[in-house]
Every structure is written in C-alpha cells, then in structure tokens.
PDB file of C-alpha atoms in Angstrom:
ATOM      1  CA  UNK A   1    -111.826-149.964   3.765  1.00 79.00           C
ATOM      2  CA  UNK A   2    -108.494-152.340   3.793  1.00 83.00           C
ATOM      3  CA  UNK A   3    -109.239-156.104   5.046  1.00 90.00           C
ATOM      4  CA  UNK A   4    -105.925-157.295   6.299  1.00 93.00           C
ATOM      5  CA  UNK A   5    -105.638-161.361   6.761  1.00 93.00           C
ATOM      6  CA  UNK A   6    -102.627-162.759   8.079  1.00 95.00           C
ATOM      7  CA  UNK A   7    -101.630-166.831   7.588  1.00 95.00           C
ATOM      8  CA  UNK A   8     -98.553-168.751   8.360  1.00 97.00           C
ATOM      9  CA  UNK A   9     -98.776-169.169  12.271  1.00 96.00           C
ATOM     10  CA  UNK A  10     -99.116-172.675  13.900  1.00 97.00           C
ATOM     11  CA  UNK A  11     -96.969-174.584  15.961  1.00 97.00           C
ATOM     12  CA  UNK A  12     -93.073-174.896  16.190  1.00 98.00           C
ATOM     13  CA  UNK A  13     -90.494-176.570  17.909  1.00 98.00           C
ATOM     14  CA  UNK A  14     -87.964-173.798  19.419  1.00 98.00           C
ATOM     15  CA  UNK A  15     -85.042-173.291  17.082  1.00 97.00           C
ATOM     16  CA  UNK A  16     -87.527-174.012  14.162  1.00 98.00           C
ATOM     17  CA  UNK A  17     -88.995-170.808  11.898  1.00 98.00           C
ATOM     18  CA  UNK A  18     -92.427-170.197  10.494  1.00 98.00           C
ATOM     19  CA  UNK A  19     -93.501-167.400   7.860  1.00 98.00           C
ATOM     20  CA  UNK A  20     -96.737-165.077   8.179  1.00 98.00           C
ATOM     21  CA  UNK A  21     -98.664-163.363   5.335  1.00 97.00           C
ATOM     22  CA  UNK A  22    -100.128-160.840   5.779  1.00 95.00           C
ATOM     23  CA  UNK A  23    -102.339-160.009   2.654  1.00 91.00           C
ATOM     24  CA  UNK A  24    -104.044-156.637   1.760  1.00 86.00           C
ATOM     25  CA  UNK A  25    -107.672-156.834   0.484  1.00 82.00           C
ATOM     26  CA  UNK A  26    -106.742-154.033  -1.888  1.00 70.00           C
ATOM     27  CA  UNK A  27    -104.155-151.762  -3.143  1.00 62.00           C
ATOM     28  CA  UNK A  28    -102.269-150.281  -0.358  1.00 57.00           C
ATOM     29  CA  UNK A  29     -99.918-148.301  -2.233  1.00 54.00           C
ATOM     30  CA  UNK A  30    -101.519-144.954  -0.711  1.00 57.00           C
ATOM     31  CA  UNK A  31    -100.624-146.312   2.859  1.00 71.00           C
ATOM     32  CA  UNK A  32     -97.443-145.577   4.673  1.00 82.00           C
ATOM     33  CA  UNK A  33     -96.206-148.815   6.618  1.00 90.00           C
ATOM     34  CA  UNK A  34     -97.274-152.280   7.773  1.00 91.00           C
ATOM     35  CA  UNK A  35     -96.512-153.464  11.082  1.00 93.00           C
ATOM     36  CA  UNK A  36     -96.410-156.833  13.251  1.00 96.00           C
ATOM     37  CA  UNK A  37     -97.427-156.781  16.498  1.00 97.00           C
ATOM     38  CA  UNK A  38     -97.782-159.689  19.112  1.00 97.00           C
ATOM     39  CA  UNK A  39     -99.699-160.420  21.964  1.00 97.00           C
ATOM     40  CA  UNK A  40     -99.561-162.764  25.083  1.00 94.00           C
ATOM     41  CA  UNK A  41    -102.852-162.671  27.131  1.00 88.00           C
ATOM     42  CA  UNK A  42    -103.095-160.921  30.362  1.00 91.00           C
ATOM     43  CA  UNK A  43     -99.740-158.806  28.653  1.00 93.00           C
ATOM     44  CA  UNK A  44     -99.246-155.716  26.563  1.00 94.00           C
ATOM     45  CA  UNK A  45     -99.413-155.581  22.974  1.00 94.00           C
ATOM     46  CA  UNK A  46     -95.739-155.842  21.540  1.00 95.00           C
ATOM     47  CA  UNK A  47     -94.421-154.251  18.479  1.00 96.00           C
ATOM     48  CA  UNK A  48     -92.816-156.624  16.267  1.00 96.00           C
ATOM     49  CA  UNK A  49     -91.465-154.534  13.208  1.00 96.00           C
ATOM     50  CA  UNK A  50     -92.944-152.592  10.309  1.00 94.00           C
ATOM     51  CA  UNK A  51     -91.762-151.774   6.956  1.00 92.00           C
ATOM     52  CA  UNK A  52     -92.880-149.195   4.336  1.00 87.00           C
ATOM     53  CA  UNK A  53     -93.837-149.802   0.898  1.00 77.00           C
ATOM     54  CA  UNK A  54     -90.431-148.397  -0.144  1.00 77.00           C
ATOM     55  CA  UNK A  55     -88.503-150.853   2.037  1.00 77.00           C
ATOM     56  CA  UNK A  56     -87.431-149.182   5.351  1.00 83.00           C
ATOM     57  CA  UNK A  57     -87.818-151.351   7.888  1.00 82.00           C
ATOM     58  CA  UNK A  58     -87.774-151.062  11.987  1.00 85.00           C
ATOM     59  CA  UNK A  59     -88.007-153.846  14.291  1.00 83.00           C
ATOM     60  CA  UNK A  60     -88.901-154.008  18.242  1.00 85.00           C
ATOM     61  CA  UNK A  61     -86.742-155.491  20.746  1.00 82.00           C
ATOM     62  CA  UNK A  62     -82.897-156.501  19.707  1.00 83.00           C
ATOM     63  CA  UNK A  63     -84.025-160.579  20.356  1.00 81.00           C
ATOM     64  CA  UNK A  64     -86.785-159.790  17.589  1.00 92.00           C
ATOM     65  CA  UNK A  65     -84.241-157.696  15.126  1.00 90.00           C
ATOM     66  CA  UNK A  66     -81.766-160.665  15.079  1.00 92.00           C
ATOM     67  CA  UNK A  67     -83.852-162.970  14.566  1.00 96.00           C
ATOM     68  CA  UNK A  68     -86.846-161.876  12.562  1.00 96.00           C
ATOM     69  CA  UNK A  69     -87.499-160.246   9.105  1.00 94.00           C
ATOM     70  CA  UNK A  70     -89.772-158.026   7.428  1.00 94.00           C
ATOM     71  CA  UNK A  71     -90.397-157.534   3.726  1.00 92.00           C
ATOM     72  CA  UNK A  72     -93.401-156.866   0.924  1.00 89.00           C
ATOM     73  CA  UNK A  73     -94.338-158.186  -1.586  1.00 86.00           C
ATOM     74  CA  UNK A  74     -96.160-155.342  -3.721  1.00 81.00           C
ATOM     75  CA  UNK A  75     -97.804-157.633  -6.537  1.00 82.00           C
ATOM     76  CA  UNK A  76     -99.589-159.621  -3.994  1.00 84.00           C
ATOM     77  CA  UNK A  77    -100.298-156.918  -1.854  1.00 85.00           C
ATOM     78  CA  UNK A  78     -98.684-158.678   1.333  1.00 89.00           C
ATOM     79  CA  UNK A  79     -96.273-158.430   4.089  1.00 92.00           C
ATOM     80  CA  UNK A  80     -94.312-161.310   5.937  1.00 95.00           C
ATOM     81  CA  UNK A  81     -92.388-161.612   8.741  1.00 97.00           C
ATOM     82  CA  UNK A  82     -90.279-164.383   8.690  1.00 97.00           C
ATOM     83  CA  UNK A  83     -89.510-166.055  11.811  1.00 98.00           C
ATOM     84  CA  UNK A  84     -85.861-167.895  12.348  1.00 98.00           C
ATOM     85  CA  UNK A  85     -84.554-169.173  15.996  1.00 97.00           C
ATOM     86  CA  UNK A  86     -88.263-169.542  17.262  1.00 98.00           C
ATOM     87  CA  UNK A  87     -87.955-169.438  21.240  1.00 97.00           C
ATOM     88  CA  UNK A  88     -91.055-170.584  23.560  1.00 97.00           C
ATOM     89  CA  UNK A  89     -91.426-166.614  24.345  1.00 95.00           C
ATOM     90  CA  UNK A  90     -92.042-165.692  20.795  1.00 96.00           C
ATOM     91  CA  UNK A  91     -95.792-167.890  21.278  1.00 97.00           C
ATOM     92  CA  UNK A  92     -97.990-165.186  21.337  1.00 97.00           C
ATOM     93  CA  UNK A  93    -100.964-164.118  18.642  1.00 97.00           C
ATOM     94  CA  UNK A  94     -99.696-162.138  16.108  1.00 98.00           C
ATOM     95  CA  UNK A  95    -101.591-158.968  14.038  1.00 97.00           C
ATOM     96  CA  UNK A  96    -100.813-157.170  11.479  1.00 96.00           C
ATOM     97  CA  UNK A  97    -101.616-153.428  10.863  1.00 95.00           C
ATOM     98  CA  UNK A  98    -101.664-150.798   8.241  1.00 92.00           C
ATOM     99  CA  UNK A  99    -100.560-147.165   8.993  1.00 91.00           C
ATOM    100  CA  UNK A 100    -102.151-145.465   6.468  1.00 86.00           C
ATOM    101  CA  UNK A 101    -100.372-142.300   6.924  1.00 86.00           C
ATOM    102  CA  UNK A 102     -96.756-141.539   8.439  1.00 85.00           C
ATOM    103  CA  UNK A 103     -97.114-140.074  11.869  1.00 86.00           C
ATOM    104  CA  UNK A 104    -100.518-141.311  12.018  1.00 91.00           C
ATOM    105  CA  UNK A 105    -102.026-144.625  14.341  1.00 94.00           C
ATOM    106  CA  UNK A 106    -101.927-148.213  12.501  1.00 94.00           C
ATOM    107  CA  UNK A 107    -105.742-147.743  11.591  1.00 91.00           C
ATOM    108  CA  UNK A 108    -106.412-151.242   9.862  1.00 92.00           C
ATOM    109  CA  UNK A 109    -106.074-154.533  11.678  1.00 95.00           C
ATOM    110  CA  UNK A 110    -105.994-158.037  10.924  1.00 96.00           C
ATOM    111  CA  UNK A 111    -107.757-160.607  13.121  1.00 96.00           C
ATOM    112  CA  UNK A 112    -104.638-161.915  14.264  1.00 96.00           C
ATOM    113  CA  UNK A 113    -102.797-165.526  13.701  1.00 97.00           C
ATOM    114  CA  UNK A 114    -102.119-168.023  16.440  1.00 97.00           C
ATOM    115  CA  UNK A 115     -97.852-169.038  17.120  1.00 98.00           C
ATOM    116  CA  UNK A 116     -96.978-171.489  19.383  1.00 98.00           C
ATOM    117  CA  UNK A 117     -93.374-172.324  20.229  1.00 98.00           C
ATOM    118  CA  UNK A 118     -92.707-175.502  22.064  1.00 97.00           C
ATOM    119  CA  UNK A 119     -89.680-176.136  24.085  1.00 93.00           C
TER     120      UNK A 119
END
C-alpha cells in the first residue's frame, strides 16, 4: 500500500502562486507517474499534469501548461505542482495520484488539498 498526502493549498489572491506536496508514504520508485487532478463540486474531475519518475511531464489544458509546473523530488519521495498566475477558476480541491504502472489507472489517491483563489 502507498499513502499519498498532499500540503500546500490554502487561499490566494489571483495573480498570486501557491506550491503543493505531494508526499509518498514509501518508495515509489516501482511506480510509473504521479498526477494532479482538480475538482470543483457538482463538476468533473480535471487532469492537472503528471510526471514520471524519470522526468517526462504532461499537463491538461494550455491555461494549466503555461502556468503551472510539475516536478519530483526522489529523496523525499514527493511531487509538487507549483502554481504561478493563480486565477479564481483554478479554486478547486486538488488530489494527487500514483499510476503504478504505464498504461494502467492512477490506483493510489491522496485525500485531496483545499485551493481557493480570490478575485
């Protein structure tokens, strides 16, 4: 079992940034990629971006890409996904998963972290 726990979300003004963690209970190397996703209630669950252990990243829509980044940390076992440009659309709750092999579903979620963007 992988216990995922994310950190870093809060409250911003739009145009402001916040960074989430996203930290790995244990050793992940055997697992493919980690993901953000975000959610808005009463909405579909968004894809943020992922990244694999080895670096490749992807990111969701093109407002996200220019905006957002991705990266790991291996020695601590986490992800983050740094958020620059905030805009009152990017408050949603925001997961983090683990895909623990390439092709397969993200099959280890975190519990989710709260991001609020005021106008």
């Amino acid at each position: 079992q992988v216990q995922l726990v994310e950190s870093g979300g809060g409250l911003a003004q739009a145009g402001g940034s916040l960074r989430l963690s996203c930290a790995a209970s244990r050793r992940t190397f055997s697992g493919y990629r980690m993901g953000w996703f975000r959610r808005v209630p009463g909405k579909e669950r968004e894809f943020v971006a992922s990244i694999t252990w080895s670096g490749g990243s992807t990111f969701g829509a093109d407002s996200v890409k220019a905006r957002f980044t991705i990266s790991t940390d291996k020695a601590e076992n986490t992800v983050y996904l740094q958020m620059n440009s905030l805009k009152p659309e990017d408050t949603a709750i925001y997961y983090c998963a683990l895909q623990s092999h390439a092709g397969g579903p993200y099959d280890y979620w975190g519990q989710g972290t709260q991001v609020t963007v005021s106008s």
